[in-house]
């Protein structure tokens, strides 16, 4: 294929990938609305069920979707074999996951309503796993447009139906059933799209293929397992150690705001990933330049968001959730410190994958899971949900430290202090402005003026260099 054709394909894929990822903001907004409508105790129950079911179903993927995308995208004739076998294998893995949830229910004494919600969300995660699988098949055939349609429709329907159900007062069980129905419908749509557009789906039972694909996917599976546990274990441990649904609700409310902010670096890095992956084969120097520039700008974007969240946490919580979530404020203040590390950790982890260091990512993720669980076990009994927040911040710092070390070893060294000087001075000026006007101006106006002051300072201090402009032009050409 000609160079123009490759560029056109890349732009098309990136556009639809960003479109698909950007719709993630809708479920994040829905969870915020859920917290406000259900109250802290019921929101705590839902958050526990969602997190625990998510952890139980991590084995349902086992890195198989990534292997499918990589291998089928190279050899399209493998589609039927891979789709049939991986679908059957996922069904077996899902059955194991459901069994884990069943065993947990048998050996714990959670109330009947929590058990019901947990069982429903087990079904939600099963259908979600199917949706992700069908999207992976479409991804392998570069049908990101169909993937964006399926995910976008899923998120939009979930947001609209969830909002309606909450508004009419159907409560927690009604909302849980909405999740189940929406993901069931999305999985049927995904099956239909793959069946009609890509290949006729027929489950296969080839044990030698299963053994080979499981061995091949193991490093990726470990990374996925560690990552999911790391992001969801805090709420589960809060439930097991403290057992206070209101406390879980306060913490989950703060985490949802952090996750909403986290959509931004995810979008940026997902757009950059195919570019840096290709640069690894074409020009290592260009890859280093793109990485350093991306790192600088993610750092520059994260700083004002972190400081703004820290200083305006009370206004955010009262405006978004209401006075019932007063105790969410200290949790949000603590978690705001993690924002800077969350932003830059996205690019650190993805650059390592781009340079074929998946095993390194697995080691980093595994280390962070150990640190997170250990810190939660130590802090939660004494400090509750604030201890869980502190454990999250410490774990993000550990991940950042490991990421910088391995990036310096396999890609290039980064002088973080030099990169921080101008943004740090700018954010101090912005923070001083917020402190002065926090009680005098409307929240929206404070956010707008703070952003204006911060980015004006960056321009004044000449943060944007000629090299940045060159890298930006390279990215546009890619």
CSV table of C-alpha atoms in Angstrom, one decimal:
chain,number,residue,atom,x,y,z
A,1,UNK,CA,0.0,0.0,0.0
A,2,UNK,CA,1.2,3.5,-0.8
A,3,UNK,CA,2.4,5.9,2.0
A,4,UNK,CA,-0.7,8.1,1.4
A,5,UNK,CA,-2.9,5.1,1.8
A,6,UNK,CA,-1.2,4.2,5.1
A,7,UNK,CA,-1.5,7.8,6.4
A,8,UNK,CA,-5.2,7.9,5.4
A,9,UNK,CA,-5.8,4.6,7.3
A,10,UNK,CA,-3.9,5.8,10.3
A,11,UNK,CA,-5.9,9.0,10.5
A,12,UNK,CA,-9.2,7.2,10.0
A,13,UNK,CA,-8.4,4.7,12.7
A,14,UNK,CA,-7.2,7.3,15.2
A,15,UNK,CA,-10.3,9.5,14.6
A,16,UNK,CA,-12.7,6.6,15.3
A,17,UNK,CA,-10.6,5.4,18.3
A,18,UNK,CA,-10.8,8.8,19.9
A,19,UNK,CA,-14.5,9.0,19.1
A,20,UNK,CA,-15.0,5.6,20.8
A,21,UNK,CA,-12.9,6.5,23.8
A,22,UNK,CA,-14.5,9.9,24.3
A,23,UNK,CA,-17.9,8.4,24.9
A,24,UNK,CA,-16.5,6.9,28.2
A,25,UNK,CA,-17.4,10.3,29.7
A,26,UNK,CA,-21.1,9.4,29.6
A,27,UNK,CA,-20.9,6.4,32.1
A,28,UNK,CA,-18.6,8.5,34.3
A,29,UNK,CA,-21.3,11.3,34.4
A,30,UNK,CA,-24.0,8.7,35.0
A,31,UNK,CA,-22.1,7.4,38.1
A,32,UNK,CA,-21.9,10.9,39.4
A,33,UNK,CA,-25.7,11.3,38.9
A,34,UNK,CA,-26.2,7.9,40.5
A,35,UNK,CA,-24.3,9.0,43.6
A,36,UNK,CA,-26.4,12.1,44.0
A,37,UNK,CA,-29.8,10.3,43.5
A,38,UNK,CA,-29.2,7.1,45.5
A,39,UNK,CA,-27.3,8.6,48.5
A,40,UNK,CA,-24.1,7.5,50.0
A,41,UNK,CA,-25.2,4.1,51.4
A,42,UNK,CA,-26.9,2.8,48.2
A,43,UNK,CA,-24.1,4.2,46.1
A,44,UNK,CA,-21.6,2.3,48.3
A,45,UNK,CA,-23.5,-0.9,47.7
A,46,UNK,CA,-23.5,-0.4,43.9
A,47,UNK,CA,-19.8,0.6,43.9
A,48,UNK,CA,-18.8,-2.6,45.8
A,49,UNK,CA,-20.9,-4.9,43.5
A,50,UNK,CA,-19.4,-3.2,40.4
A,51,UNK,CA,-15.9,-3.4,41.7
A,52,UNK,CA,-16.0,-6.9,43.0
A,53,UNK,CA,-17.7,-8.3,39.8
A,54,UNK,CA,-15.1,-6.5,37.7
A,55,UNK,CA,-12.3,-8.1,39.7
A,56,UNK,CA,-13.9,-11.6,39.4
A,57,UNK,CA,-14.2,-11.2,35.6
A,58,UNK,CA,-10.6,-10.2,34.8
A,59,UNK,CA,-9.8,-13.8,33.9
A,60,UNK,CA,-12.5,-13.7,31.2
A,61,UNK,CA,-10.2,-11.7,28.9
A,62,UNK,CA,-6.8,-13.1,29.9
A,63,UNK,CA,-5.1,-10.8,27.3
A,64,UNK,CA,-6.9,-12.8,24.5
A,65,UNK,CA,-8.4,-9.8,22.9
A,66,UNK,CA,-5.0,-8.1,22.5
A,67,UNK,CA,-3.5,-11.3,21.0
A,68,UNK,CA,-6.5,-11.6,18.6
A,69,UNK,CA,-6.0,-8.0,17.4
A,70,UNK,CA,-2.3,-8.4,16.9
A,71,UNK,CA,-2.3,-11.7,15.1
A,72,UNK,CA,-5.5,-11.3,13.0
A,73,UNK,CA,-4.5,-7.8,11.9
A,74,UNK,CA,-1.4,-9.4,10.4
A,75,UNK,CA,-3.1,-12.4,8.9
A,76,UNK,CA,-6.8,-12.0,8.2
A,77,UNK,CA,-7.1,-15.6,7.2
A,78,UNK,CA,-6.7,-16.6,10.8
A,79,UNK,CA,-10.0,-14.8,11.7
A,80,UNK,CA,-12.3,-17.8,11.8
A,81,UNK,CA,-10.0,-20.0,13.8
A,82,UNK,CA,-9.2,-17.2,16.3
A,83,UNK,CA,-12.8,-16.0,16.7
A,84,UNK,CA,-14.3,-19.5,17.2
A,85,UNK,CA,-11.7,-20.7,19.6
A,86,UNK,CA,-11.3,-17.6,21.7
A,87,UNK,CA,-15.1,-17.2,22.0
A,88,UNK,CA,-15.4,-20.7,23.3
A,89,UNK,CA,-12.4,-20.2,25.6
A,90,UNK,CA,-13.9,-17.0,27.0
A,91,UNK,CA,-17.1,-18.8,27.8
A,92,UNK,CA,-15.2,-21.3,29.9
A,93,UNK,CA,-13.2,-18.6,31.6
A,94,UNK,CA,-16.5,-16.6,32.3
A,95,UNK,CA,-18.0,-19.7,33.9
A,96,UNK,CA,-15.0,-19.9,36.2
A,97,UNK,CA,-15.6,-16.2,37.1
A,98,UNK,CA,-19.2,-16.7,37.8
A,99,UNK,CA,-18.2,-19.6,40.1
A,100,UNK,CA,-15.9,-17.3,42.0
A,101,UNK,CA,-18.8,-14.9,42.6
A,102,UNK,CA,-21.0,-17.8,43.7
A,103,UNK,CA,-18.3,-19.1,46.2
A,104,UNK,CA,-17.9,-15.6,47.6
A,105,UNK,CA,-21.7,-15.3,48.2
A,106,UNK,CA,-21.8,-18.7,50.0
A,107,UNK,CA,-19.0,-17.9,52.4
A,108,UNK,CA,-19.9,-14.3,53.3
A,109,UNK,CA,-22.9,-12.8,55.2
A,110,UNK,CA,-23.7,-9.8,53.0
A,111,UNK,CA,-27.3,-8.6,53.1
A,112,UNK,CA,-29.7,-10.0,50.5
A,113,UNK,CA,-30.0,-6.8,48.6
A,114,UNK,CA,-26.2,-6.6,48.2
A,115,UNK,CA,-26.0,-10.2,47.0
A,116,UNK,CA,-28.8,-9.6,44.5
A,117,UNK,CA,-26.9,-6.5,43.1
A,118,UNK,CA,-23.7,-8.5,43.0
A,119,UNK,CA,-25.3,-11.3,41.0
A,120,UNK,CA,-26.8,-8.8,38.5
A,121,UNK,CA,-23.4,-7.2,38.0
A,122,UNK,CA,-21.9,-10.6,37.5
A,123,UNK,CA,-24.2,-10.8,34.5
A,124,UNK,CA,-23.3,-7.3,33.4
A,125,UNK,CA,-19.6,-8.2,33.4
A,126,UNK,CA,-20.3,-11.3,31.4
A,127,UNK,CA,-22.0,-9.4,28.6
A,128,UNK,CA,-19.5,-6.6,28.8
A,129,UNK,CA,-16.7,-9.1,28.2
A,130,UNK,CA,-18.6,-10.2,25.1
A,131,UNK,CA,-18.9,-6.6,23.9
A,132,UNK,CA,-15.2,-6.1,24.3
A,133,UNK,CA,-14.4,-9.4,22.4
A,134,UNK,CA,-16.6,-8.4,19.4
A,135,UNK,CA,-15.0,-4.9,19.4
A,136,UNK,CA,-11.6,-6.6,19.4
A,137,UNK,CA,-12.6,-8.6,16.2
A,138,UNK,CA,-13.7,-5.4,14.5
A,139,UNK,CA,-10.5,-3.7,15.7
A,140,UNK,CA,-8.4,-6.4,14.1
A,141,UNK,CA,-10.1,-5.7,10.8
A,142,UNK,CA,-9.7,-2.0,11.2
A,143,UNK,CA,-13.4,-1.4,11.5
A,144,UNK,CA,-13.0,1.2,14.3
A,145,UNK,CA,-16.1,2.9,12.9
A,146,UNK,CA,-18.3,0.0,13.8
A,147,UNK,CA,-16.5,-0.3,17.2
A,148,UNK,CA,-17.1,3.4,17.9
A,149,UNK,CA,-20.8,2.9,16.9
A,150,UNK,CA,-21.2,-0.1,19.3
A,151,UNK,CA,-19.4,1.5,22.2
A,152,UNK,CA,-20.9,4.9,21.6
A,153,UNK,CA,-24.5,3.5,21.4
A,154,UNK,CA,-23.8,1.4,24.6
A,155,UNK,CA,-22.6,4.4,26.6
A,156,UNK,CA,-25.4,6.7,25.3
A,157,UNK,CA,-28.2,4.2,25.9
A,158,UNK,CA,-26.8,3.4,29.4
A,159,UNK,CA,-26.6,7.1,30.2
A,160,UNK,CA,-30.1,8.0,29.0
A,161,UNK,CA,-31.9,4.9,30.4
A,162,UNK,CA,-30.0,5.1,33.7
A,163,UNK,CA,-30.9,8.7,34.1
A,164,UNK,CA,-34.6,8.1,33.3
A,165,UNK,CA,-34.8,5.1,35.8
A,166,UNK,CA,-33.2,7.2,38.6
A,167,UNK,CA,-35.4,10.2,37.8
A,168,UNK,CA,-38.7,8.1,38.1
A,169,UNK,CA,-37.4,6.6,41.3
A,170,UNK,CA,-36.8,2.9,40.4
A,171,UNK,CA,-33.9,2.7,42.9
A,172,UNK,CA,-30.9,0.6,43.0
A,173,UNK,CA,-32.3,-2.7,41.8
A,174,UNK,CA,-34.0,-1.0,38.8
A,175,UNK,CA,-30.7,0.7,37.9
A,176,UNK,CA,-28.8,-2.6,38.1
A,177,UNK,CA,-31.2,-4.2,35.7
A,178,UNK,CA,-30.8,-1.3,33.3
A,179,UNK,CA,-27.0,-2.1,33.2
A,180,UNK,CA,-27.8,-5.8,32.6
A,181,UNK,CA,-30.2,-5.1,29.8
A,182,UNK,CA,-28.1,-2.5,28.0
A,183,UNK,CA,-25.0,-4.7,28.0
A,184,UNK,CA,-27.1,-7.7,26.8
A,185,UNK,CA,-28.4,-5.6,23.9
A,186,UNK,CA,-24.9,-4.3,23.1
A,187,UNK,CA,-23.5,-7.9,23.0
A,188,UNK,CA,-26.3,-9.0,20.6
A,189,UNK,CA,-25.5,-6.0,18.4
A,190,UNK,CA,-21.8,-6.8,18.5
A,191,UNK,CA,-22.4,-10.4,17.6
A,192,UNK,CA,-24.6,-9.4,14.7
A,193,UNK,CA,-22.1,-6.9,13.4
A,194,UNK,CA,-19.2,-9.3,13.5
A,195,UNK,CA,-21.3,-12.1,12.0
A,196,UNK,CA,-22.5,-10.0,9.1
A,197,UNK,CA,-19.4,-7.8,8.4
A,198,UNK,CA,-16.4,-10.0,9.4
A,199,UNK,CA,-17.0,-13.7,9.8
A,200,UNK,CA,-19.7,-16.3,10.6
A,201,UNK,CA,-19.2,-17.0,14.3
A,202,UNK,CA,-19.0,-20.7,15.2
A,203,UNK,CA,-17.5,-21.7,18.6
A,204,UNK,CA,-14.5,-24.2,18.3
A,205,UNK,CA,-12.9,-26.5,20.7
A,206,UNK,CA,-9.3,-26.9,19.7
A,207,UNK,CA,-7.4,-27.7,22.9
A,208,UNK,CA,-3.9,-27.4,21.4
A,209,UNK,CA,-4.9,-24.0,20.1
A,210,UNK,CA,-6.2,-23.0,23.5
A,211,UNK,CA,-2.9,-24.1,25.2
A,212,UNK,CA,-0.8,-22.2,22.7
A,213,UNK,CA,-2.9,-19.0,22.9
A,214,UNK,CA,-3.1,-19.1,26.7
A,215,UNK,CA,0.7,-19.4,26.9
A,216,UNK,CA,1.1,-16.5,24.4
A,217,UNK,CA,-1.3,-14.2,26.2
A,218,UNK,CA,0.0,-14.9,29.8
A,219,UNK,CA,2.3,-11.7,30.1
A,220,UNK,CA,-0.6,-9.5,28.8
A,221,UNK,CA,-3.0,-11.3,31.1
A,222,UNK,CA,-0.9,-10.7,34.1
A,223,UNK,CA,-0.7,-7.0,33.3
A,224,UNK,CA,-4.5,-6.8,32.8
A,225,UNK,CA,-5.2,-8.8,36.0
A,226,UNK,CA,-2.8,-6.6,38.1
A,227,UNK,CA,-4.2,-3.4,36.6
A,228,UNK,CA,-7.9,-4.3,37.2
A,229,UNK,CA,-7.1,-5.4,40.8
A,230,UNK,CA,-5.1,-2.3,41.4
A,231,UNK,CA,-8.0,0.0,40.3
A,232,UNK,CA,-10.8,-1.9,42.0
A,233,UNK,CA,-9.4,-3.6,45.1
A,234,UNK,CA,-9.6,-0.5,47.4
A,235,UNK,CA,-13.4,-0.4,47.4
A,236,UNK,CA,-13.6,-4.2,47.9
A,237,UNK,CA,-11.1,-4.0,50.8
A,238,UNK,CA,-13.1,-1.1,52.3
A,239,UNK,CA,-16.2,-3.3,52.2
A,240,UNK,CA,-14.5,-6.4,53.7
A,241,UNK,CA,-12.5,-4.5,56.4
A,242,UNK,CA,-14.9,-1.7,57.4
A,243,UNK,CA,-18.3,-2.9,56.1
A,244,UNK,CA,-19.7,0.6,56.1
A,245,UNK,CA,-21.6,1.2,52.8
A,246,UNK,CA,-21.8,5.0,53.5
A,247,UNK,CA,-18.0,5.1,53.8
A,248,UNK,CA,-17.7,3.2,50.5
A,249,UNK,CA,-20.1,5.7,48.9
A,250,UNK,CA,-18.0,8.7,50.1
A,251,UNK,CA,-14.8,7.2,48.7
A,252,UNK,CA,-16.4,6.0,45.5
A,253,UNK,CA,-17.8,9.5,44.9
A,254,UNK,CA,-14.3,11.0,45.0
A,255,UNK,CA,-12.9,8.3,42.8
A,256,UNK,CA,-15.5,8.9,40.2
A,257,UNK,CA,-14.4,12.5,39.8
A,258,UNK,CA,-10.8,11.3,39.5
A,259,UNK,CA,-11.8,8.7,36.9
A,260,UNK,CA,-13.7,11.4,35.0
A,261,UNK,CA,-10.5,13.5,34.8
A,262,UNK,CA,-8.6,10.4,33.8
A,263,UNK,CA,-10.5,10.2,30.5
A,264,UNK,CA,-8.4,13.1,29.2
A,265,UNK,CA,-4.9,11.5,29.4
A,266,UNK,CA,-6.5,8.2,28.1
A,267,UNK,CA,-7.8,10.0,25.0
A,268,UNK,CA,-4.4,11.8,24.4
A,269,UNK,CA,-2.4,8.6,24.8
A,270,UNK,CA,-4.8,6.4,22.8
A,271,UNK,CA,-4.3,8.8,19.9
A,272,UNK,CA,-0.5,8.8,20.3
A,273,UNK,CA,-0.1,5.0,20.7
A,274,UNK,CA,-0.2,3.9,17.1
A,275,UNK,CA,2.1,6.8,16.2
A,276,UNK,CA,4.8,6.0,18.7
A,277,UNK,CA,4.5,2.3,17.9
A,278,UNK,CA,5.3,3.0,14.3
A,279,UNK,CA,8.1,5.4,15.2
A,280,UNK,CA,9.8,2.6,17.2
A,281,UNK,CA,10.4,0.8,13.9
A,282,UNK,CA,11.1,3.9,11.8
A,283,UNK,CA,13.0,6.4,14.0
A,284,UNK,CA,14.0,5.9,17.6
A,285,UNK,CA,15.1,9.6,17.8
A,286,UNK,CA,11.6,10.8,16.7
A,287,UNK,CA,10.0,8.4,19.2
A,288,UNK,CA,12.1,10.0,22.0
A,289,UNK,CA,11.2,13.5,21.0
A,290,UNK,CA,7.5,12.6,20.8
A,291,UNK,CA,7.7,10.9,24.2
A,292,UNK,CA,9.4,13.9,25.9
A,293,UNK,CA,7.0,16.4,24.4
A,294,UNK,CA,4.0,14.3,25.4
A,295,UNK,CA,5.3,13.9,28.9
A,296,UNK,CA,5.9,17.6,29.3
A,297,UNK,CA,2.4,18.5,28.1
A,298,UNK,CA,0.6,15.9,30.1
A,299,UNK,CA,2.5,17.2,33.2
A,300,UNK,CA,1.6,20.8,32.3
A,301,UNK,CA,-2.1,19.8,31.9
A,302,UNK,CA,-2.2,17.7,35.1
A,303,UNK,CA,-0.7,20.3,37.4
A,304,UNK,CA,-3.6,22.9,37.3
A,305,UNK,CA,-6.2,20.2,37.4
A,306,UNK,CA,-4.6,18.7,40.5
A,307,UNK,CA,-4.2,22.1,42.3
A,308,UNK,CA,-7.6,23.3,41.2
A,309,UNK,CA,-9.2,20.0,42.5
A,310,UNK,CA,-7.3,20.4,45.8
A,311,UNK,CA,-8.3,24.0,46.4
A,312,UNK,CA,-11.9,23.8,45.1
A,313,UNK,CA,-12.8,20.3,46.4
A,314,UNK,CA,-15.5,21.6,48.8
A,315,UNK,CA,-17.1,23.6,46.0
A,316,UNK,CA,-16.9,20.6,43.6
A,317,UNK,CA,-18.5,18.2,46.1
A,318,UNK,CA,-21.3,20.4,47.2
A,319,UNK,CA,-22.1,21.4,43.5
A,320,UNK,CA,-22.0,17.9,42.1
A,321,UNK,CA,-23.1,15.6,44.9
A,322,UNK,CA,-24.8,17.8,47.5
A,323,UNK,CA,-24.3,18.3,51.3
A,324,UNK,CA,-24.9,14.6,52.0
A,325,UNK,CA,-21.4,13.9,50.6
A,326,UNK,CA,-19.6,16.3,53.0
A,327,UNK,CA,-17.2,13.5,54.0
A,328,UNK,CA,-16.2,13.1,50.4
A,329,UNK,CA,-14.2,16.3,50.5
A,330,UNK,CA,-11.2,15.1,52.5
A,331,UNK,CA,-11.0,12.0,50.2
A,332,UNK,CA,-11.1,14.2,47.1
A,333,UNK,CA,-8.3,16.4,48.6
A,334,UNK,CA,-6.1,13.3,49.1
A,335,UNK,CA,-6.9,11.8,45.7
A,336,UNK,CA,-6.2,15.1,43.9
A,337,UNK,CA,-2.5,14.5,44.6
A,338,UNK,CA,-2.7,11.4,42.5
A,339,UNK,CA,-3.9,13.3,39.4
A,340,UNK,CA,-0.4,14.4,38.3
A,341,UNK,CA,0.9,10.8,38.5
A,342,UNK,CA,-2.1,9.3,36.8
A,343,UNK,CA,-1.7,11.6,33.8
A,344,UNK,CA,2.0,10.9,33.2
A,345,UNK,CA,1.7,7.2,34.1
A,346,UNK,CA,-0.5,6.7,31.1
A,347,UNK,CA,2.3,7.8,28.7
A,348,UNK,CA,5.0,5.9,30.6
A,349,UNK,CA,3.1,2.6,30.5
A,350,UNK,CA,2.1,3.0,26.8
A,351,UNK,CA,5.6,3.9,25.7
A,352,UNK,CA,6.9,0.7,27.2
A,353,UNK,CA,4.3,-1.3,25.3
A,354,UNK,CA,5.2,0.6,22.1
A,355,UNK,CA,8.8,-0.5,22.5
A,356,UNK,CA,7.8,-4.2,23.1
A,357,UNK,CA,8.4,-4.2,26.9
A,358,UNK,CA,5.0,-5.8,27.9
A,359,UNK,CA,6.8,-8.0,30.5
A,360,UNK,CA,8.2,-4.9,32.1
A,361,UNK,CA,4.7,-3.5,32.4
A,362,UNK,CA,3.5,-6.7,34.0
A,363,UNK,CA,6.3,-6.4,36.6
A,364,UNK,CA,5.4,-2.8,37.3
A,365,UNK,CA,1.7,-3.6,37.6
A,366,UNK,CA,2.3,-6.6,39.8
A,367,UNK,CA,4.6,-4.5,42.1
A,368,UNK,CA,1.9,-1.8,42.4
A,369,UNK,CA,-0.8,-4.4,43.2
A,370,UNK,CA,1.3,-5.7,46.1
A,371,UNK,CA,2.0,-2.1,47.3
A,372,UNK,CA,-1.6,-1.2,47.0
A,373,UNK,CA,-3.0,-4.2,48.9
A,374,UNK,CA,-0.3,-3.9,51.6
A,375,UNK,CA,-1.0,-0.2,52.1
A,376,UNK,CA,-4.8,-0.7,52.2
A,377,UNK,CA,-4.4,-3.5,54.8
A,378,UNK,CA,-2.3,-1.2,56.9
A,379,UNK,CA,-4.2,2.1,56.5
A,380,UNK,CA,-7.9,1.1,56.1
A,381,UNK,CA,-8.3,-0.4,59.6
A,382,UNK,CA,-7.0,2.8,61.2
A,383,UNK,CA,-8.1,5.6,58.7
A,384,UNK,CA,-10.9,4.0,56.7
A,385,UNK,CA,-11.7,5.5,53.3
A,386,UNK,CA,-9.1,8.2,53.8
A,387,UNK,CA,-6.5,5.4,54.2
A,388,UNK,CA,-7.7,3.9,51.0
A,389,UNK,CA,-7.2,7.2,49.2
A,390,UNK,CA,-3.7,7.6,50.7
A,391,UNK,CA,-2.8,4.0,49.5
A,392,UNK,CA,-3.9,5.0,46.0
A,393,UNK,CA,-1.7,8.1,45.9
A,394,UNK,CA,1.3,6.1,47.2
A,395,UNK,CA,0.8,3.4,44.6
A,396,UNK,CA,0.6,6.0,41.8
A,397,UNK,CA,3.9,7.4,43.0
A,398,UNK,CA,5.5,4.0,43.0
A,399,UNK,CA,4.2,3.3,39.5
A,400,UNK,CA,5.6,6.7,38.4
A,401,UNK,CA,9.0,5.9,39.9
A,402,UNK,CA,9.2,2.5,38.3
A,403,UNK,CA,8.0,3.9,35.0
A,404,UNK,CA,10.7,6.6,35.0
A,405,UNK,CA,13.4,4.0,35.8
A,406,UNK,CA,12.4,1.6,33.0
A,407,UNK,CA,11.9,4.4,30.5
A,408,UNK,CA,15.4,5.7,31.3
A,409,UNK,CA,16.7,2.1,30.8
A,410,UNK,CA,14.9,1.2,27.6
A,411,UNK,CA,14.0,4.6,25.9
A,412,UNK,CA,15.6,7.8,27.2
A,413,UNK,CA,16.2,9.7,30.4
A,414,UNK,CA,13.7,12.5,31.4
A,415,UNK,CA,14.7,15.5,33.5
A,416,UNK,CA,11.4,16.0,35.4
A,417,UNK,CA,12.7,18.9,37.5
A,418,UNK,CA,13.5,21.0,34.4
A,419,UNK,CA,10.2,20.2,32.9
A,420,UNK,CA,8.4,21.2,36.1
A,421,UNK,CA,9.9,24.7,36.6
A,422,UNK,CA,7.7,26.8,34.3
A,423,UNK,CA,4.4,24.9,35.0
A,424,UNK,CA,5.1,24.9,38.7
A,425,UNK,CA,5.6,28.7,38.8
A,426,UNK,CA,2.5,29.1,36.7
A,427,UNK,CA,0.3,26.9,38.9
A,428,UNK,CA,1.5,28.7,42.1
A,429,UNK,CA,0.2,32.0,40.5
A,430,UNK,CA,-3.0,30.3,39.6
A,431,UNK,CA,-3.4,28.8,43.1
A,432,UNK,CA,-2.9,32.1,44.7
A,433,UNK,CA,-5.7,33.6,42.5
A,434,UNK,CA,-8.0,30.8,43.5
A,435,UNK,CA,-7.4,31.3,47.2
A,436,UNK,CA,-8.2,35.0,46.9
A,437,UNK,CA,-11.4,34.6,44.9
A,438,UNK,CA,-12.7,31.3,46.1
A,439,UNK,CA,-15.5,32.8,48.3
A,440,UNK,CA,-16.3,35.7,45.9
A,441,UNK,CA,-16.9,34.2,42.4
A,442,UNK,CA,-19.1,31.5,40.9
A,443,UNK,CA,-17.3,28.2,40.5
A,444,UNK,CA,-17.5,28.2,36.7
A,445,UNK,CA,-16.0,31.6,36.5
A,446,UNK,CA,-13.2,30.6,38.9
A,447,UNK,CA,-12.3,27.6,36.7
A,448,UNK,CA,-12.4,29.7,33.5
A,449,UNK,CA,-10.2,32.5,34.9
A,450,UNK,CA,-7.8,30.1,36.6
A,451,UNK,CA,-7.2,28.2,33.4
A,452,UNK,CA,-6.8,31.5,31.6
A,453,UNK,CA,-4.2,32.7,34.1
A,454,UNK,CA,-2.3,29.4,34.1
A,455,UNK,CA,-2.0,29.1,30.3
A,456,UNK,CA,-1.2,32.8,29.9
A,457,UNK,CA,1.7,32.3,32.4
A,458,UNK,CA,2.9,29.3,30.4
A,459,UNK,CA,3.0,31.5,27.2
A,460,UNK,CA,4.6,34.3,29.1
A,461,UNK,CA,7.3,32.0,30.4
A,462,UNK,CA,7.8,30.5,26.8
A,463,UNK,CA,6.8,27.0,27.8
A,464,UNK,CA,6.1,26.1,24.1
A,465,UNK,CA,9.4,25.7,22.4
A,466,UNK,CA,10.4,25.5,18.7
A,467,UNK,CA,11.1,21.8,19.2
A,468,UNK,CA,7.6,21.3,20.4
A,469,UNK,CA,6.2,22.9,17.3
A,470,UNK,CA,8.4,20.5,15.2
A,471,UNK,CA,7.2,17.5,17.1
A,472,UNK,CA,3.6,18.7,16.7
A,473,UNK,CA,4.1,19.0,12.9
A,474,UNK,CA,5.5,15.4,12.9
A,475,UNK,CA,2.4,14.1,14.7
A,476,UNK,CA,0.1,15.9,12.3
A,477,UNK,CA,1.9,14.4,9.3
A,478,UNK,CA,1.7,10.9,10.9
